Each structure stands twice: as structure tokens, then as C-alpha cells.
Short mmCIF file of C-alpha atoms in Angstrom, two decimals:
data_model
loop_
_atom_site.label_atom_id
_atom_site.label_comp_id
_atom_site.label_asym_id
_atom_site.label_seq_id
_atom_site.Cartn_x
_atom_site.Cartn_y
_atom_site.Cartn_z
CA UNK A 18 75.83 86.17 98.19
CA UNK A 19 78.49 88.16 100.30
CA UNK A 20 78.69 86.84 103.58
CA UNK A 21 81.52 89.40 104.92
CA UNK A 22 80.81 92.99 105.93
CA UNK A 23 82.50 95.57 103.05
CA UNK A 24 83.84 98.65 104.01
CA UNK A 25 84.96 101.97 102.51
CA UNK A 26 87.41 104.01 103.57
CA UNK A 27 87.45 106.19 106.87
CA UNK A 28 84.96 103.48 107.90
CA UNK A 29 85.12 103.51 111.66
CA UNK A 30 86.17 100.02 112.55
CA UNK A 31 86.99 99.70 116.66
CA UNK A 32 88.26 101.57 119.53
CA UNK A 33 91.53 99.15 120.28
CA UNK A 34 94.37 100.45 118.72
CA UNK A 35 96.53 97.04 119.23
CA UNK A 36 93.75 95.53 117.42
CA UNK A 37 95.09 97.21 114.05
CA UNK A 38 95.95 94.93 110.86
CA UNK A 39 96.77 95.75 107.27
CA UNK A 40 94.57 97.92 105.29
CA UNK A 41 93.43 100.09 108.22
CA UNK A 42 94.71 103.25 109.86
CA UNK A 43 95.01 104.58 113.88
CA UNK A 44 94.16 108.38 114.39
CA UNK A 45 93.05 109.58 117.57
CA UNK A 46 93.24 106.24 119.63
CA UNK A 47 90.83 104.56 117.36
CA UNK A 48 91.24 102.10 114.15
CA UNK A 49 89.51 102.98 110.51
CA UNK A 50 89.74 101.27 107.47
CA UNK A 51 91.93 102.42 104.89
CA UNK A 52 90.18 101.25 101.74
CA UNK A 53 87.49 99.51 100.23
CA UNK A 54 87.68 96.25 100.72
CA UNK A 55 86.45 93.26 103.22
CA UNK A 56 86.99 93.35 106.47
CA UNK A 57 88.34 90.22 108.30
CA UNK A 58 88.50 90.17 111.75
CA UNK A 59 90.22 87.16 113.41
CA UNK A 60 92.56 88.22 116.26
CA UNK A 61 93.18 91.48 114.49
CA UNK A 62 90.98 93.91 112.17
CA UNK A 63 92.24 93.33 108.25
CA UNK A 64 91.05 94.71 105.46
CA UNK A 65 91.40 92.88 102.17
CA UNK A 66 91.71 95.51 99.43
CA UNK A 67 88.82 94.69 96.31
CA UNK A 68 91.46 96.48 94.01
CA UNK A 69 95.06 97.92 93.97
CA UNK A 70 98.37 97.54 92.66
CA UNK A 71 100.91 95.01 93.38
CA UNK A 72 103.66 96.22 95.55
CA UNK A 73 106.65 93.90 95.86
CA UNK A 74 108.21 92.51 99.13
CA UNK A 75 111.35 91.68 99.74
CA UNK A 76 110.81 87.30 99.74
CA UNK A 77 108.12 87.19 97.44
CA UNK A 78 108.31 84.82 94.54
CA UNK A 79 106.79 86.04 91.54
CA UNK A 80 106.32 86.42 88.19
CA UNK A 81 107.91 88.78 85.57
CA UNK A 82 108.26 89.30 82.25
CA UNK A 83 111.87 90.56 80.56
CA UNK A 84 111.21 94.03 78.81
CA UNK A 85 114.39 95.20 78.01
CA UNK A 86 118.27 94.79 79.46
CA UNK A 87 120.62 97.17 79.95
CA UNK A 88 124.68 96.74 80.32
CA UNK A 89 124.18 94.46 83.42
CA UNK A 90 120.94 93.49 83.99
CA UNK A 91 117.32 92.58 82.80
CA UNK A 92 114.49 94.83 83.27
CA UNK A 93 111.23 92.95 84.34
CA UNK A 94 107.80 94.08 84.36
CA UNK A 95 106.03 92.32 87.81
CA UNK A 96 102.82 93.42 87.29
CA UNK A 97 103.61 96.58 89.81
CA UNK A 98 103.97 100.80 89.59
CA UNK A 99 107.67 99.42 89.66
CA UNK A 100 109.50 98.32 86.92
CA UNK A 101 112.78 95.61 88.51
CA UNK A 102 115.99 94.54 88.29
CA UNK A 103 117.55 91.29 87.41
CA UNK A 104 121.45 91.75 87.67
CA UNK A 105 123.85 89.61 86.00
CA UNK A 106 125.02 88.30 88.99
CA UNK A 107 121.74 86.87 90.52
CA UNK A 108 121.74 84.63 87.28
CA UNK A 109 122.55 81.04 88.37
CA UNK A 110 124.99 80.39 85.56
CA UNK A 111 128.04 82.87 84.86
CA UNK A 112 126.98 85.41 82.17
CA UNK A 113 129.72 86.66 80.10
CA UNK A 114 130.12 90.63 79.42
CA UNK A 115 127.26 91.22 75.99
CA UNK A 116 126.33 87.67 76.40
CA UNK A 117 122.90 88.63 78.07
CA UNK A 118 120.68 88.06 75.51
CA UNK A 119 121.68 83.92 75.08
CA UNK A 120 120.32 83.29 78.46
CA UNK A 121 117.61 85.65 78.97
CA UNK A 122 115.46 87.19 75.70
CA UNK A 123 113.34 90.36 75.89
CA UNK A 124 109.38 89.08 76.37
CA UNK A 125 110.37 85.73 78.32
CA UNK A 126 108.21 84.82 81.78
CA UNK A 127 110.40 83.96 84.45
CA UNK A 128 109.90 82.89 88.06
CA UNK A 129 111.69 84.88 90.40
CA UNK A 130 112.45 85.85 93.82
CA UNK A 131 112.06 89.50 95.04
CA UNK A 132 115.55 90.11 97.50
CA UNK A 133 115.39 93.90 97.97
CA UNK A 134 113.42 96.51 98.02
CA UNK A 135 114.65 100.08 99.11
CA UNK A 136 112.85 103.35 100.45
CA UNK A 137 112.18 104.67 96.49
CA UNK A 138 110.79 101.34 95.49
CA UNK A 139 113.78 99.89 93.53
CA UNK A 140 113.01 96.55 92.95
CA UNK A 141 116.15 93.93 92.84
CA UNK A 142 115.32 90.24 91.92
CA UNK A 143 117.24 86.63 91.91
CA UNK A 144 117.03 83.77 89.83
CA UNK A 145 119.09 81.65 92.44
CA UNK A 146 117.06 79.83 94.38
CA UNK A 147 114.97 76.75 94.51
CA UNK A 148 112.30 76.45 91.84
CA UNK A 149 112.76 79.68 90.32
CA UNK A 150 113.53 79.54 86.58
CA UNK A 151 113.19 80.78 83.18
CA UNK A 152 109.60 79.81 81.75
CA UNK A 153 108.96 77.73 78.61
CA UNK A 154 105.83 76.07 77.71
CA UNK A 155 102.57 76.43 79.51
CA UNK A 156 100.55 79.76 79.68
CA UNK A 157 100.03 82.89 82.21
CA UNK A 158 96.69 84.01 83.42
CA UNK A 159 96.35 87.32 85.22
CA UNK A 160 95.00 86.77 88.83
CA UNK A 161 94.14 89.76 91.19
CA UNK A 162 97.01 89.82 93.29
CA UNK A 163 94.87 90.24 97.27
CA UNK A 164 92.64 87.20 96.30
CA UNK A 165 95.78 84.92 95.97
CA UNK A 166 95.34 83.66 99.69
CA UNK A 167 92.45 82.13 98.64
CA UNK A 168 93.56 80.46 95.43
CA UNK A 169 96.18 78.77 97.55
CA UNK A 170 93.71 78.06 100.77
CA UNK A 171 94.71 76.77 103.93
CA UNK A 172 98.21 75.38 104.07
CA UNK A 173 97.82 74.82 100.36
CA UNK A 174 94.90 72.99 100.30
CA UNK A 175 92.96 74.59 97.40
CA UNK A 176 96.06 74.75 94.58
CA UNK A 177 97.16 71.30 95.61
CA UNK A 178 93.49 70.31 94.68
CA UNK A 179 93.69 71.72 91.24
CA UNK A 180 97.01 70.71 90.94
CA UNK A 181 96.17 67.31 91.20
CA UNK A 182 92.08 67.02 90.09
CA UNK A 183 93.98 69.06 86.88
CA UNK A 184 97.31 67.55 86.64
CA UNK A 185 98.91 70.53 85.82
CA UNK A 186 101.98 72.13 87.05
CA UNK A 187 100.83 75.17 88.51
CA UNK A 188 102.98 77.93 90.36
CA UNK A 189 101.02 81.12 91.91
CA UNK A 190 103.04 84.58 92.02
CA UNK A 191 102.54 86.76 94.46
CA UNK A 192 102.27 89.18 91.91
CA UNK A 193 98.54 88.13 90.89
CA UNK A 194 100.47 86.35 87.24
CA UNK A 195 100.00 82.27 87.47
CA UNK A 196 101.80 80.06 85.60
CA UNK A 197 99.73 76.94 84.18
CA UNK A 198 101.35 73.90 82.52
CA UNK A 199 99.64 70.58 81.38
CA UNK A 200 97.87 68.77 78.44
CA UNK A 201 95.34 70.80 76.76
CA UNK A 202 92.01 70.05 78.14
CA UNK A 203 93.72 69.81 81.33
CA UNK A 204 95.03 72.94 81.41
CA UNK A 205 91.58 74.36 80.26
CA UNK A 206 90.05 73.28 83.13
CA UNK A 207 92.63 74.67 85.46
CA UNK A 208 92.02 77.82 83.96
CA UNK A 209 88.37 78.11 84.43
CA UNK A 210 88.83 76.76 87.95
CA UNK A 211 91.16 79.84 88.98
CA UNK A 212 89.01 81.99 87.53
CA UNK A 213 85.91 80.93 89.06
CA UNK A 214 87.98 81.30 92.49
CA UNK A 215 88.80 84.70 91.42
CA UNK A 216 85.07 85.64 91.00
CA UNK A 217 83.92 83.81 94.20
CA UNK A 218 86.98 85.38 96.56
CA UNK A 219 84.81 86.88 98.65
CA UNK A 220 82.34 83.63 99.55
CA UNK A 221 82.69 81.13 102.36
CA UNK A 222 82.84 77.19 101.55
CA UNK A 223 85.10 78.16 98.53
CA UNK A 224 86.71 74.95 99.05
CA UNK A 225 84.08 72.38 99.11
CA UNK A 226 82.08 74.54 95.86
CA UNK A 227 85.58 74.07 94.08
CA UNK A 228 85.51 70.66 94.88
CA UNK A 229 82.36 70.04 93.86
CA UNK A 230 82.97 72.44 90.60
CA UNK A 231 86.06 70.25 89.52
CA UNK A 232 83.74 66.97 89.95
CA UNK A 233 80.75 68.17 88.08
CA UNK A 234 83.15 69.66 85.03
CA UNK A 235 84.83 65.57 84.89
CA UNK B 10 67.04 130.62 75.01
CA UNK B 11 66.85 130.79 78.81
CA UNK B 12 64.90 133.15 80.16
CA UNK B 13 64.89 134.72 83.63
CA UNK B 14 62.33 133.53 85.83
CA UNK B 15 60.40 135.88 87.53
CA UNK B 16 60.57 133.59 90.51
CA UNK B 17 62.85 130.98 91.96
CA UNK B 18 60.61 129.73 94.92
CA UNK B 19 56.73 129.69 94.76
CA UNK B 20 54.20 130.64 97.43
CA UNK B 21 54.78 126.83 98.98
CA UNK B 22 58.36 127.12 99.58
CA UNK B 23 59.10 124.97 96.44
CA UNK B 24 61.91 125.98 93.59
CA UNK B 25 61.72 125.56 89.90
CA UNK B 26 62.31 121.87 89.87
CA UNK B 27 59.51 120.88 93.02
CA UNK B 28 62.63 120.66 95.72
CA UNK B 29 62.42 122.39 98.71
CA UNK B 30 64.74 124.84 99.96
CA UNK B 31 67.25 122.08 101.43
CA UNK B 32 66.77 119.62 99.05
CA UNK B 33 69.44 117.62 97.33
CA UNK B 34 68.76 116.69 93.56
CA UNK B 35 68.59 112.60 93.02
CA UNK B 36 71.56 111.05 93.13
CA UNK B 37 72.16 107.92 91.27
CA UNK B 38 75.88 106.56 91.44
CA UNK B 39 77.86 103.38 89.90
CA UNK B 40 80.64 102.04 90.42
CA UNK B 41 83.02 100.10 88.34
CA UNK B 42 81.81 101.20 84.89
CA UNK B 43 85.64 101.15 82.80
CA UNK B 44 86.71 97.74 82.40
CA UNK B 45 90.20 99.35 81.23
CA UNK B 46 90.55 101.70 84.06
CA UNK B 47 91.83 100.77 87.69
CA UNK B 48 88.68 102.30 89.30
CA UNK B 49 85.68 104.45 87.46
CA UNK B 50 82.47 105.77 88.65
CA UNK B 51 79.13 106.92 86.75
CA UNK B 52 77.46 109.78 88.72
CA UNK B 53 74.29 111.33 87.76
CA UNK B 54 73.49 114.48 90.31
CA UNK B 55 70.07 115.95 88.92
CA UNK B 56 70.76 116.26 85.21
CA UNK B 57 74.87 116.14 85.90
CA UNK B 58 76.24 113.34 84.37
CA UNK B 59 79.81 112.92 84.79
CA UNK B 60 81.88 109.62 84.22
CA UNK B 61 84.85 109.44 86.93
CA UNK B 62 88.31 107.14 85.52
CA UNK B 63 91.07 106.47 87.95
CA UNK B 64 94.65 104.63 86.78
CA UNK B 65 97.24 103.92 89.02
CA UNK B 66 99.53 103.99 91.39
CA UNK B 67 101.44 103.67 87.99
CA UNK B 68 104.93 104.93 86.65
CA UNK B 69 104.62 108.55 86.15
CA UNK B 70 105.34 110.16 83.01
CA UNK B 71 107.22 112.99 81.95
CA UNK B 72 109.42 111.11 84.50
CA UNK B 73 110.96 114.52 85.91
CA UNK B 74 107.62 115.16 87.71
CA UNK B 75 108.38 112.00 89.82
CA UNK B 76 108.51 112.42 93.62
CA UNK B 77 110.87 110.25 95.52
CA UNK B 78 109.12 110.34 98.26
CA UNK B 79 105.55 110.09 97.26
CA UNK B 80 102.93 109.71 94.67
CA UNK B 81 101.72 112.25 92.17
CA UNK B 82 97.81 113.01 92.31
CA UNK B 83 96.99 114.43 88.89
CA UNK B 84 93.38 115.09 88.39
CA UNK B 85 91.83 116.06 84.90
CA UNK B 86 88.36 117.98 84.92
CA UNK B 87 87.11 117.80 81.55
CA UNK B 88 83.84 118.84 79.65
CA UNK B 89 82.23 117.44 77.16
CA UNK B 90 81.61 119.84 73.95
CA UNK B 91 77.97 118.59 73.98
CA UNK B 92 77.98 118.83 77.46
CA UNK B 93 76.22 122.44 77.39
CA UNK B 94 73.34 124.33 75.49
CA UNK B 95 76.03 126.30 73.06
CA UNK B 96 78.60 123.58 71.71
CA UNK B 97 81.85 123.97 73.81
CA UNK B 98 85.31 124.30 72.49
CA UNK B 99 86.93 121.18 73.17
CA UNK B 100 90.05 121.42 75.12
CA UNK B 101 91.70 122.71 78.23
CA UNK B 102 90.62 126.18 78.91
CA UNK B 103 90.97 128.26 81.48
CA UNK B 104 87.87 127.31 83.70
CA UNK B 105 88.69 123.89 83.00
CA UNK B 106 91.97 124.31 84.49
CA UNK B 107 90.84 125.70 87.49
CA UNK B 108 88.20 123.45 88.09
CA UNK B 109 91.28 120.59 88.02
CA UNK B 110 93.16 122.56 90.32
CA UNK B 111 90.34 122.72 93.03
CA UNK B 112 89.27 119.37 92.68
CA UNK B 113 92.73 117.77 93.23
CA UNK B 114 93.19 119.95 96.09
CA UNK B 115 89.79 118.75 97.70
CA UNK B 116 90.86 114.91 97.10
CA UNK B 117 94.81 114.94 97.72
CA UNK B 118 94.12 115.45 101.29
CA UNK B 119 92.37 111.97 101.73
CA UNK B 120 95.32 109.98 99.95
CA UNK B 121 97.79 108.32 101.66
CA UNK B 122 100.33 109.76 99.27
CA UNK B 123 103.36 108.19 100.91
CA UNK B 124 102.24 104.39 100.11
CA UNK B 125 103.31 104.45 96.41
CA UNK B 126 107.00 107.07 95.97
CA UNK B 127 107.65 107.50 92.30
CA UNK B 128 104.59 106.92 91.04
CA UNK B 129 101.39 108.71 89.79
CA UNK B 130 97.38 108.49 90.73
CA UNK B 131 95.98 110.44 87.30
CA UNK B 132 92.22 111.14 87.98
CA UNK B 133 89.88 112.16 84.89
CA UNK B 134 86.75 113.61 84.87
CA UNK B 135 84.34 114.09 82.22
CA UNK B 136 81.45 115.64 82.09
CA UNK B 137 78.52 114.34 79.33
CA UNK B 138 75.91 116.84 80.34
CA UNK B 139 76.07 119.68 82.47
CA UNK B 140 73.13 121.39 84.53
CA UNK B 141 75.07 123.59 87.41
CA UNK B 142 77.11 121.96 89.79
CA UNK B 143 79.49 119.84 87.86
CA UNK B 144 82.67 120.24 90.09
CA UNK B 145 80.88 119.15 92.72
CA UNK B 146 79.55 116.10 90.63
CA UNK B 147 82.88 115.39 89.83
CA UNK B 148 84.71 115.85 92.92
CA UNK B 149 81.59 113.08 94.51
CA UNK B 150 82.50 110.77 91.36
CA UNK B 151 86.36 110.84 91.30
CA UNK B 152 86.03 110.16 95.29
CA UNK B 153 84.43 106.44 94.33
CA UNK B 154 86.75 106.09 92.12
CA UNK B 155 89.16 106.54 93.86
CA UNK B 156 88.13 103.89 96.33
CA UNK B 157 87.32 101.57 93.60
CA UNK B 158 90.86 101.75 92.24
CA UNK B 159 91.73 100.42 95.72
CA UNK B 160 94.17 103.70 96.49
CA UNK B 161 94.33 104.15 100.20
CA UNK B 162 92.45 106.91 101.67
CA UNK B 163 91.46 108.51 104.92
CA UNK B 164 88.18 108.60 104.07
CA UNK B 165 85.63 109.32 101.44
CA UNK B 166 85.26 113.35 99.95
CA UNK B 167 81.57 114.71 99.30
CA UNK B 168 80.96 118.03 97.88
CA UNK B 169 77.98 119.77 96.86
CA UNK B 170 76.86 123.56 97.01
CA UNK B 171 74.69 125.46 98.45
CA UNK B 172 73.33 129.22 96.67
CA UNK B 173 71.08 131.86 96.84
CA UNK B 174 68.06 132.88 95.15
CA UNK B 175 65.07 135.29 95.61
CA UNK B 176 67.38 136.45 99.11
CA UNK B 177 66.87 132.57 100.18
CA UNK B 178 69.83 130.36 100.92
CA UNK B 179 69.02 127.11 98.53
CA UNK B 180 71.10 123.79 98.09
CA UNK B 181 72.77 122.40 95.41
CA UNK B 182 71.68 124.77 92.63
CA UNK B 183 70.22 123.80 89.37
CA UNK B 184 71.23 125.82 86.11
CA UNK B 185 68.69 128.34 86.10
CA UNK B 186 69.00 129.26 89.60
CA UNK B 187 73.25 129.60 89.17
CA UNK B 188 72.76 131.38 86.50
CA UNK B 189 70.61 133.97 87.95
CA UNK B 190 71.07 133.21 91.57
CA UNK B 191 72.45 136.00 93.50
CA UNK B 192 75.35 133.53 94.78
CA UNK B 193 77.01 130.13 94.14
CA UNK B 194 79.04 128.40 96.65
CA UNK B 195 80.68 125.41 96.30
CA UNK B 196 81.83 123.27 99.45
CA UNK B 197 83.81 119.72 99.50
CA UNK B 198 84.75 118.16 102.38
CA UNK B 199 86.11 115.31 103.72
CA UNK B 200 82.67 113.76 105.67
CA UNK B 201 84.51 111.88 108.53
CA UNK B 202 86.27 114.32 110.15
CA UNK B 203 84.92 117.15 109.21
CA UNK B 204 87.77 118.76 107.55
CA UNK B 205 86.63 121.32 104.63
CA UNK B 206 88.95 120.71 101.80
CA UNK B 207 87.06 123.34 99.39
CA UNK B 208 85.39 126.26 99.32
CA UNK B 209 84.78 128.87 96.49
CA UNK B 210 81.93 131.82 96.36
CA UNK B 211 80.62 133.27 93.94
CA UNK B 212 78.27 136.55 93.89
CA UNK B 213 77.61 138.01 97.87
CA UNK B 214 76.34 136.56 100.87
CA UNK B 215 76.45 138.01 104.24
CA UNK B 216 78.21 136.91 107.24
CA UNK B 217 75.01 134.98 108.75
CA UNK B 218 73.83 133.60 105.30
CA UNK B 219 77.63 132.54 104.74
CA UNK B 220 77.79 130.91 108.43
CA UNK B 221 74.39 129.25 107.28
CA UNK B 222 75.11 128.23 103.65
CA UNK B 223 78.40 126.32 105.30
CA UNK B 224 75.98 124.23 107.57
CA UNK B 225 73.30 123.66 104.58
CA UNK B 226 76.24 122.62 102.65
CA UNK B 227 77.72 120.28 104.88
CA UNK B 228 74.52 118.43 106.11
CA UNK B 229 73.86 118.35 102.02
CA UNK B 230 77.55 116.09 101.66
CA UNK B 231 76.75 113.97 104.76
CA UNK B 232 73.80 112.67 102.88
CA UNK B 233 75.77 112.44 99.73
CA UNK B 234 78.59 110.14 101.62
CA UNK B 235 75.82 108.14 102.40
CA UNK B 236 74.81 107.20 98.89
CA UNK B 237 78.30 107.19 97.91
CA UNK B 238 79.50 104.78 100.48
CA UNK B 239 75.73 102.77 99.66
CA UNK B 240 76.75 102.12 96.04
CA UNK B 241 80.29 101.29 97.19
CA UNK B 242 78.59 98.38 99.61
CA UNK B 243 76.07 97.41 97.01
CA UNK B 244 78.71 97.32 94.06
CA UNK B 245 80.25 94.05 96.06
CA UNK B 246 76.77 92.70 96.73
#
């Protein structure tokens, strides 16, 4: 079934130092893995975590959801150890002084940006920006946040396959949240799709099985 | 309801239980157990059974025990109250505390603490039955949990202990033999590099019995972080 090595951590991986990607660790001139997870070696030794947290980058569009607000900005859960910020000022329109709540209500998704992050893990996000918005309609499926590369496949070829064998509107967080939006059955099938992705992560051909998934479910 | 056996190791070198002097008990080990936990771990080590949870990096709470600068490693040993012959008081007592202590002192070393500031790793522990050794069980369980959770570690922590009955160095004791060993010694370590992260006695040993307990004891965890890093492999398989 798996057809990539696992490792654990402290798992001696190789003796180049330079060869050393995310997920692994130099001591003594040589590189070990840092956790559990799959090891990928292309021009450099990765290893793909099989669990963990979130932990947001500055660039990253995600997902979050509006817990609470305070005198000048939204609180947002991302999915993360770290709560974030959403001041008034990253909202595209002008928000007036205790006008917060017309624009943005407590438990709304929305798509955001991620613009800083500082040394304590602060989180501050944007709403300006192309495509990111408030969310209404559609539904949010919990995704685990390493296996994302291969929901969205090379150059996007996976998503854009589901996008359009599904016709949804779909839009992946980095976070591991995605958003779904189409006509019922639709949107069903999109569903089961990602999550079949998310259970087959670690498998090779993931594109052409999908493919022939999305054929055999028509 | 126990009573003393006149002898811990027979004419053919064998103990109580049919293992010979530097034998491990089995050791059966799952991962991934607690759908509602970040990581978890069954362990069963001889008639041990302990059940290993793992949560986090997640905000810590009371907040004032947040460190700016790294993350929190809390670590909860807990025992069952049917866990033992005579029902236990539930609770924290004081063994209990100390046996939390320890343990999170033999993991914390492994964790790459700086990775996730403000935040907390909370590691609990329980044990369902108990037959001698269950520190050591736990320590071996909240280790795969620990890499299940996906927390990033140096390596992989194995601990098991190594005692003395009938003036014979044995490892990893069963119940009848700590209770009326001569000596219990518990060792953890951190199998990679070698690094001892714990280390408690017990009743006496001397110098050459200690000096040979340590190597029983360590050869004992090498095997261990085989099986440990086996169901790890096999858990993706």
C-alpha cells in the first residue's frame, strides 16, 4: 500500500549536511529526521509530518473563523496553537469606531491572508487582497493541513480536476480548512473526493485513481 | 495475598515468569488509539497496560505559565484505582507526582521546545493495570505518542529497568520480584545518542552490579526502540 519509506524521529537519514530539508535536523555533520512522517527525497531530504499543528506563515491564505472582537479588531481561530488578529484597518471597506460587528459577526468563515508573524507567534491577518472575502454559503471540511500539496497536485492539477469534474467553487487554506461551494449532489461528491485524497496522501498515481474515482462515482 | 517466594530464579537460570535473566517481558504497542487526542499510544509491557494521550502544541492554560520563548511540556502520570490488587485512591498523590516529574524530565530533552513559544505539549498517562514497572511503561508509551502527535523530536525515549533478586542482576522486573527484590532501578534514555535522561534506585547494589545493571538496562531499551519505532512504521502500513 505505502510505497514511501516512513520514518521516526532521530532516524538517521544521510551524511550531507547541504542535503537538509524541512522536517529534519543537522547534529554532528550528519542529517536526522525530526518527526514521524514520510520521507521525500528529491534534490533535498524532506520529511512530510503524518500529524502536527498548523503554524501560520507570513503569505499564507487561509481560513479562519471570527471568535470574538475586541475594540479594534477580530479575533480568528486558524486552526493553529495561535489564536490571530484581524485589525480594523486591514478591512477593505472603512469601519467606523463600534461599528465592527455590521461587517464582521462572531462565528463567520472568512478567507484571509496571513501578513505577519512575529518571534512570540502573534498572528496579524488582511482581508485586502485579491479573492479573500467574508464567506457565505457553501460548507468547510477539515483537511490535514501537510497533505494539502497533494490535494492541490502539480501546478494545480488535482483541485482544478475536482473543481471542474464537481463544478464547485472550491478554495484550499493552507490551514488544512477547505471551503466547498456548489449544488448539492455536487458538492457531495467534492467532499468525498477530498477526503478520499486525504486518506490516500501517502500513495503514488493519486492523480490518475482520482480520476478514475470521479468517473466511476458519475 | 502475595506471598514471598522462596526463590526468584530456579536451578535453570529461569525467573518466576519462564524469562531468563536478561529477558524483556512481551511488548505489544499501538499507535493511534484516541480519535480525540493529537497523538495516543496503547502499550502493554508484560501485564502493564498503560494508555499514552498527547494534545498539542495548543494554547496553554492558566495563561501565566506561558513561555515566550518556548513550549510548555506538561506530563500527567496517572493510575488507575483498579489498576492494583488493593483499590487505589483516585487522585494525585504523592508517588504519582513524582512519577510525573521524572517522566517529563526523561522526555523534555527530546523536544524541540523552541518550535511552538506560548504554547503547551500536555502528556497523560494512565495506567489500567499495573504489574511493576509502570513508569517505565509509560515513559515507552508517551514517547509514541509523542511522535504520533507529530511534535518534533530528536529522537525516540525508551526506558525500562533492570533489578535484583536472589544477589542476581535481572531485567525489567515483574511485581513479585520488585516487591521483594533486593533492588529496583529504573533507566530511560534517549536510544540514539545515548544520552541517559533517567535514572532512579531503589534498595542497594554495588559499584560493579550498578556499572552492570546500567549496561543490562540500556541493551534492554535498544530493543524496546526497536518495537517502538516497528509499530510506528507499521501504524502507516
Amino acid at each position: 500500500m505505502i510505497d514511501k519509506e516512513v520514518v521516526v524521529p532521530g532516524d538517521f537519514l544521510s551524511d550531507d549536511p547541504s542535503k537538509a530539508g524541512t522536517g529534519t535536523y543537522v547534529e554532528g555533520g550528519k542529517v536526522f529526521a525530526l518527526a514521524y512522517g514520510i520521507l521525500e527525497s528529491r534534490d533535498r531530504l524532506r520529511v512530510i509530518s503524518l500529524g502536527g499543528k498548523y503554524v501560520p506563515l507570513p503569505g499564507d491564505d487561509i481560513i479562519g473563523n471570527v471568535v470574538d472582537f475586541s475594540l479594534s479588531s477580530w479575533k480568528v481561530d486558524i486552526n493553529s496553537p495561535y489564536g490571530a488578529d484581524l485589525h480594523i484597518s486591514e478591512h477593505p471597506q472603512r469601519v467606523d469606531f463600534g461599528d465592527m460587528c455590521r461587517h464582521i459577526k462572531i462565528g463567520e468563515s472568512i478567507i484571509t491572508k496571513v501578513i505577519r508573524v512575529d518571534n512570540e507567534m502573534r498572528v496579524d491577518l488582511t482581508l485586502k487582497g485579491y479573492d479573500l472575502k467574508i464567506l457565505r454559503g457553501g460548507r468547510i471540511i477539515d483537511f490535514f493541513h501537510s497533505k494539502i500539496p497533494r490535494l492541490i497536485g502539480r501546478s494545480g492539477s488535482m483541485i482544478n480536476m475536482i473543481k471542474e469534474e464537481c463544478k464547485c467553487a472550491i478554495f484550499v487554506g493552507q490551514n488544512g480548512r477547505i471551503w466547498v461551494n456548489g449544488e448539492g449532489d455536487n458538492m457531495a461528491l467534492a467532499i468525498k473526493t477530498i477526503k478520499k485524497i486525504e486518506d490516500e496522501a501517502h500513495t503514488s498515481g493519486l492523480t490518475a485513481k482520482i480520476a478514475q474515482f470521479l468517473e466511476d462515482e458519475r | 495475598m502475595n506471598d514471598i517466594p522462596e526463590r526468584f530464579i530456579n536451578e535453570e537460570g529461569l525467573r518466576l515468569d519462564g524469562r531468563r535473566v536478561d529477558e524483556l517481558r512481551p511488548l505489544k504497542i499501538e499507535v493511534g488509539v484516541l480519535k480525540r487526542a493529537d497523538g495516543s499510544c496503547y502499550l502493554e509491557f508484560g501485564n502493564n497496560k498503560v494508555i499514552a494521550a498527547v494534545y498539542g502544541p495548543r494554547e496553554i492554560h492558566p495563561r501565566h505559565l506561558q513561555n515566550a520563548m518556548e513550549t510548555v511540556v506538561r506530563y500527567r502520570y496517572n493510575m488507575a484505582s483498579f489498576s492494583v490488587d488493593e483499590r487505589k485512591r483516585p487522585g494525585p498523590d504523592r508517588r504519582g507526582v513524582e512519577v510525573s516529574k521524572v517522566s517529563r524530565e526523561s522526555i523534555e530533552p527530546v523536544i524541540l521546545k523552541e518550535y511552538y513559544p506560548r504554547s503547551s505539549v500536555d502528556i497523560f498517562v494512565e495506567v489500567l493495570q499495573a504489574d511493576a514497572g509502570t513508569r517505565t511503561a509509560g515513559i515507552n508509551a508517551a514517547s509514541v505518542a509523542l511522535a504520533d502527535a507529530g511534535i518534533p523530536m530528536k529522537g525516540l525515549v525508551s526506558s525500562c529497568a533492570v533489578g535484583k533478586v536472589d544477589n542476581t542482576l535481572v531485567l525489567d522486573l515483574m511485581k513479585e520480584e520488585d516487591n521483594y527484590g533486593q533492588a529496583d532501578m529504573p533507566l530511560a534514555m534517549v536510544t540514539k545518542d545515548d544520552i541517559i535522561t533517567l535514572l532512579q534506585m531503589d534498595g542497594d547494589l554495588s559499584k560493579d552490579e550498578f556499572k552492570k545493571g546500567i549496561e543490562m538496562a540500556i541493551s534492554g531499551c535498544k530493543e524496546i526502540y526497536k518495537i517502538q519505532k516497528k509499530a510506528l512504521i507499521d501504524a502507516y502500513s
